[in-house]
């Protein structure tokens, strides 16, 4: 996963496979067909069959194609995992990841090399994010909606109520060398809200973002890909560093700025 960009993780309801061609036109870095939150309990089996059939018939135009299975402990988990293992897809999204054994069991059930994106989206998951992500999923995302529902808080547009948890998940992912994917913005038609939230996520250290609408994909790619101005600045920092400590755009350049500049250039190459 670390070798491919993961700026956008575009979710599609598992019961609406007819949406997959439309989502593909947005060219997300990954498409996730969601059998969990997006499907009612009495429709899970039908949605699984329809989703796998659609994915077998035609692969969406995306860098990776994943199936979000239902969590361990639910009556649908085993069937979802078996369907994912047999389907022509790249891997799965494991929601509500809370115990290391859950990741190990999912990996054992999938073909070698299959991707696993783990969701840190409960109070226990956030509290144990560092050891959980140290187990080595290919990426980990912070699910703000499920987390705040679990802890009994209230969701607000400013997201200050999840800032600690959002930061903790990103930090744990960084320490584990795992790609960190930021929370969703459920106001799917509020373009500016998504742009602001995505920018805040990048400022925290996230590498990509959950998308719930095709219109969010292009914004995620823009935010999580360094701009031409950022790349030019990074190159200027490296040139200045060759001469020792210097000044670029009125700011002192030292070793930490060199590290940041190299990361900007590496992100530009991935994008």
Coordinates of C-alpha atoms in Angstrom, one line a residue:
X1 CA 0.0 0.0 0.0
X2 CA 2.8 2.4 0.8
X3 CA 4.1 2.2 -2.8
X4 CA 0.8 3.4 -4.3
X5 CA -1.1 6.7 -3.5
X6 CA -4.0 6.5 -1.2
X7 CA -5.3 10.0 -1.3
X8 CA -8.9 9.0 -1.7
X9 CA -10.8 6.0 -0.3
X10 CA -14.2 6.2 -2.0
X11 CA -17.0 4.3 -0.4
X12 CA -19.9 2.9 -2.4
X13 CA -23.0 1.3 -0.8
X14 CA -22.8 -2.5 -1.2
X15 CA -26.5 -2.6 -2.2
X16 CA -26.0 -0.1 -5.0
X17 CA -23.5 -1.8 -7.4
X18 CA -24.9 0.2 -10.3
X19 CA -23.1 3.2 -8.9
X20 CA -19.7 1.6 -9.4
X21 CA -19.2 2.8 -13.1
X22 CA -20.1 6.4 -12.0
X23 CA -17.7 6.3 -9.1
X24 CA -15.0 5.0 -11.5
X25 CA -15.3 8.2 -13.6
X26 CA -13.9 10.1 -10.5
X27 CA -10.8 8.0 -10.6
X28 CA -10.3 7.5 -6.9
X29 CA -7.1 5.9 -5.6
X30 CA -9.3 3.2 -4.0
X31 CA -12.9 2.1 -4.3
X32 CA -14.5 0.5 -1.3
X33 CA -17.8 -1.4 -1.7
X34 CA -19.3 -1.2 1.7
X35 CA -21.2 -4.1 3.2
X36 CA -21.2 -2.7 6.7
X37 CA -22.7 0.7 7.6
X38 CA -24.2 1.2 4.2
X39 CA -26.4 -1.9 4.2
X40 CA -29.4 -2.7 6.4
X41 CA -29.2 -5.9 8.4
X42 CA -31.9 -7.7 6.5
X43 CA -30.2 -6.8 3.2
X44 CA -26.7 -7.9 4.0
X45 CA -26.8 -11.3 2.1
X46 CA -28.3 -9.8 -1.0
X47 CA -25.9 -6.9 -1.0
X48 CA -22.9 -9.2 -0.7
X49 CA -24.1 -11.3 -3.7
X50 CA -24.9 -8.2 -5.8
X51 CA -21.6 -6.5 -4.9
X52 CA -19.4 -9.5 -5.7
X53 CA -21.2 -10.1 -8.9
X54 CA -20.8 -6.6 -10.1
X55 CA -17.1 -6.6 -9.1
X56 CA -16.6 -9.8 -11.0
X57 CA -18.3 -8.6 -14.1
X58 CA -16.5 -5.3 -14.3
X59 CA -13.7 -3.8 -12.2
X60 CA -14.2 -0.1 -11.3
X61 CA -11.6 2.3 -12.6
X62 CA -9.6 2.8 -9.5
X63 CA -6.1 2.1 -8.2
X64 CA -7.4 -0.5 -5.8
X65 CA -10.8 -2.2 -5.3
X66 CA -11.7 -3.3 -1.7
X67 CA -14.7 -4.8 0.1
X68 CA -15.6 -3.4 3.5
X69 CA -16.7 -6.5 5.4
X70 CA -18.8 -6.6 8.5
X71 CA -16.8 -6.6 11.8
X72 CA -15.7 -9.8 13.6
X73 CA -18.4 -11.1 15.9
X74 CA -21.2 -10.2 13.6
X75 CA -23.2 -13.0 11.9
X76 CA -22.1 -11.8 8.4
X77 CA -18.4 -11.6 9.0
X78 CA -17.4 -15.1 7.9
X79 CA -19.5 -15.0 4.7
X80 CA -18.2 -11.5 3.8
X81 CA -14.6 -12.7 4.3
X82 CA -15.1 -15.8 2.3
X83 CA -16.7 -13.8 -0.6
X84 CA -13.8 -11.3 -0.5
X85 CA -11.2 -14.1 -0.6
X86 CA -12.8 -15.6 -3.7
X87 CA -13.5 -12.3 -5.5
X88 CA -11.3 -10.6 -8.1
X89 CA -10.5 -7.7 -5.8
X90 CA -7.4 -6.2 -4.1
X91 CA -8.4 -6.8 -0.5
X92 CA -10.7 -5.7 2.3
X93 CA -11.5 -2.9 4.8
X94 CA -11.8 -4.3 8.3
X95 CA -14.1 -2.0 10.3
X96 CA -14.0 -1.4 14.1
X97 CA -10.6 -3.0 14.5
X98 CA -10.1 -3.5 18.3
X99 CA -7.9 -6.7 18.8
X100 CA -4.8 -7.8 17.0
X101 CA -6.2 -11.3 16.5
X102 CA -8.9 -9.8 14.3
X103 CA -6.3 -8.6 11.8
X104 CA -4.4 -11.9 11.9
X105 CA -7.5 -13.9 11.2
X106 CA -8.5 -11.7 8.2
X107 CA -5.0 -11.9 6.8
X108 CA -5.0 -15.7 7.1
X109 CA -8.3 -16.0 5.2
X110 CA -7.2 -13.8 2.3
X111 CA -4.9 -14.7 -0.6
X112 CA -1.2 -13.7 -0.1
X113 CA -0.6 -10.1 -0.8
X114 CA -4.2 -9.0 -0.3
X115 CA -4.6 -5.5 1.2
X116 CA -6.1 -4.9 4.5
X117 CA -7.2 -1.4 5.5
X118 CA -8.1 -1.3 9.2
X119 CA -10.7 1.1 10.7
X120 CA -9.9 2.7 14.1
X121 CA -13.4 3.9 15.0
X122 CA -14.3 2.9 18.5
X123 CA -13.2 4.2 21.9
X124 CA -11.2 0.9 22.5
X125 CA -9.7 1.1 19.0
X126 CA -8.5 4.7 19.6
X127 CA -7.2 3.8 23.1
X128 CA -5.2 0.9 21.7
X129 CA -4.4 2.4 18.3
X130 CA -0.6 2.1 18.6
X131 CA -0.4 -1.6 19.3
X132 CA -3.2 -2.3 16.9
X133 CA -1.6 -0.5 13.9
X134 CA 1.8 -1.9 14.9
X135 CA 0.4 -5.3 13.7
X136 CA 0.9 -3.9 10.2
X137 CA -2.3 -3.3 8.2
X138 CA -1.6 -1.7 4.9
X139 CA -3.4 1.4 6.0
X140 CA -5.5 2.6 8.8
X141 CA -8.4 5.1 8.9
X142 CA -10.0 7.1 11.7
X143 CA -13.8 6.8 11.7
X144 CA -15.0 9.9 13.5
X145 CA -18.8 9.2 13.3
X146 CA -18.6 5.7 14.9
X147 CA -16.1 6.9 17.5
X148 CA -18.2 9.8 18.7
X149 CA -21.3 7.6 18.8
X150 CA -19.4 5.0 20.8
X151 CA -18.0 7.4 23.3
X152 CA -21.3 9.3 23.7
X153 CA -20.3 12.6 22.4
X154 CA -21.8 15.0 19.9
X155 CA -20.5 15.6 16.3
X156 CA -19.9 19.2 15.3
X157 CA -18.7 20.9 12.1
X158 CA -15.5 22.1 13.8
X159 CA -14.5 18.5 14.8
X160 CA -12.8 19.7 18.0
X161 CA -14.6 16.9 19.9
X162 CA -12.5 14.3 17.9
X163 CA -9.2 16.2 17.6
X164 CA -7.5 14.1 20.3
X165 CA -8.7 10.8 18.8
X166 CA -8.0 12.0 15.2
X167 CA -4.4 13.0 16.2
X168 CA -3.8 9.8 18.2
X169 CA -4.7 7.6 15.3
X170 CA -2.5 9.5 12.9
X171 CA 0.4 9.4 15.4
X172 CA 0.0 5.6 15.9
X173 CA -0.1 5.1 12.1
X174 CA 3.1 7.1 11.7
X175 CA 4.9 5.2 14.3
X176 CA 3.9 1.9 12.7
X177 CA 4.8 3.0 9.2
X178 CA 1.2 2.6 8.1
X179 CA -0.6 4.9 5.7
X180 CA -3.0 7.1 7.7
X181 CA -6.4 8.0 6.2
X182 CA -8.6 10.8 7.6
X183 CA -12.2 10.9 8.7
X184 CA -15.2 11.3 6.4
X185 CA -17.2 14.5 5.9
X186 CA -20.9 13.4 5.8
X187 CA -22.1 16.8 4.4
X188 CA -21.4 15.4 0.9
X189 CA -22.5 18.4 -1.0
X190 CA -20.6 21.0 1.1
X191 CA -17.4 21.3 -1.0
X192 CA -15.8 23.9 1.2
X193 CA -16.4 21.9 4.4
X194 CA -14.7 18.9 2.8
X195 CA -11.7 21.0 1.6
X196 CA -11.2 22.6 5.0
X197 CA -11.5 19.3 6.8
X198 CA -9.1 17.6 4.3
X199 CA -6.6 20.4 4.8
X200 CA -6.8 20.1 8.5
X201 CA -6.2 16.3 8.1
X202 CA -3.1 16.9 6.0
X203 CA -1.8 19.4 8.6
X204 CA -2.1 16.7 11.2
X205 CA -0.1 14.2 9.1
X206 CA -2.8 12.2 7.2
X207 CA -1.9 11.0 3.7
X208 CA -5.5 10.6 2.4
X209 CA -9.1 10.8 3.2
X210 CA -12.4 8.8 3.1
X211 CA -14.7 10.1 0.4
X212 CA -18.5 9.5 0.4
X213 CA -19.3 11.3 -2.9
X214 CA -17.4 11.3 -6.2
X215 CA -17.2 15.1 -6.0
X216 CA -15.0 14.8 -3.0
X217 CA -12.3 12.7 -4.8
X218 CA -10.8 15.5 -6.9
X219 CA -10.6 17.7 -3.8
X220 CA -8.9 15.0 -1.8
X221 CA -6.3 14.5 -4.6
X222 CA -5.7 18.3 -4.7
X223 CA -5.2 18.6 -1.0
X224 CA -3.1 15.5 -0.5
X225 CA -0.8 16.2 -3.5
X226 CA 1.8 18.9 -3.0
X227 CA 1.1 21.9 -5.1
X228 CA 3.6 23.3 -7.6
X229 CA 4.4 26.1 -5.1
X230 CA 5.0 23.6 -2.4
X231 CA 7.3 21.6 -4.6
X232 CA 9.2 24.7 -5.7
X233 CA 9.7 25.7 -2.1
X234 CA 10.9 22.3 -1.1
X235 CA 13.4 22.3 -3.9
X236 CA 14.6 25.8 -2.7
X237 CA 15.0 24.5 0.8
X238 CA 17.2 21.6 -0.4
X239 CA 19.3 24.0 -2.5
X240 CA 19.8 26.3 0.5
X241 CA 20.7 23.4 2.7
X242 CA 23.6 22.4 0.4
X243 CA 25.2 25.7 1.5
X244 CA 24.6 25.0 5.2
X245 CA 22.1 26.9 7.3
X246 CA 20.3 29.4 5.1
X247 CA 17.1 31.4 4.6
X248 CA 14.2 30.7 2.2
X249 CA 11.3 33.1 1.9
X250 CA 12.4 34.8 5.0
X251 CA 12.5 31.7 7.1
X252 CA 15.5 29.9 8.6
X253 CA 16.3 26.6 7.0
X254 CA 17.8 23.8 9.1
X255 CA 17.7 20.0 9.3
X256 CA 14.1 19.7 10.2
X257 CA 13.1 21.8 7.2
X258 CA 15.2 19.6 5.0
X259 CA 13.3 16.5 6.3
X260 CA 9.9 18.2 5.6
X261 CA 11.1 19.3 2.1
X262 CA 12.1 15.7 1.3
X263 CA 8.7 14.5 2.4
X264 CA 6.9 17.0 0.2
X265 CA 8.9 15.9 -2.8
X266 CA 8.3 12.2 -2.1
X267 CA 4.6 12.9 -1.8
X268 CA 4.7 14.8 -5.1
X269 CA 6.3 11.7 -6.8
X270 CA 3.6 9.4 -5.4
X271 CA 0.8 11.6 -6.5

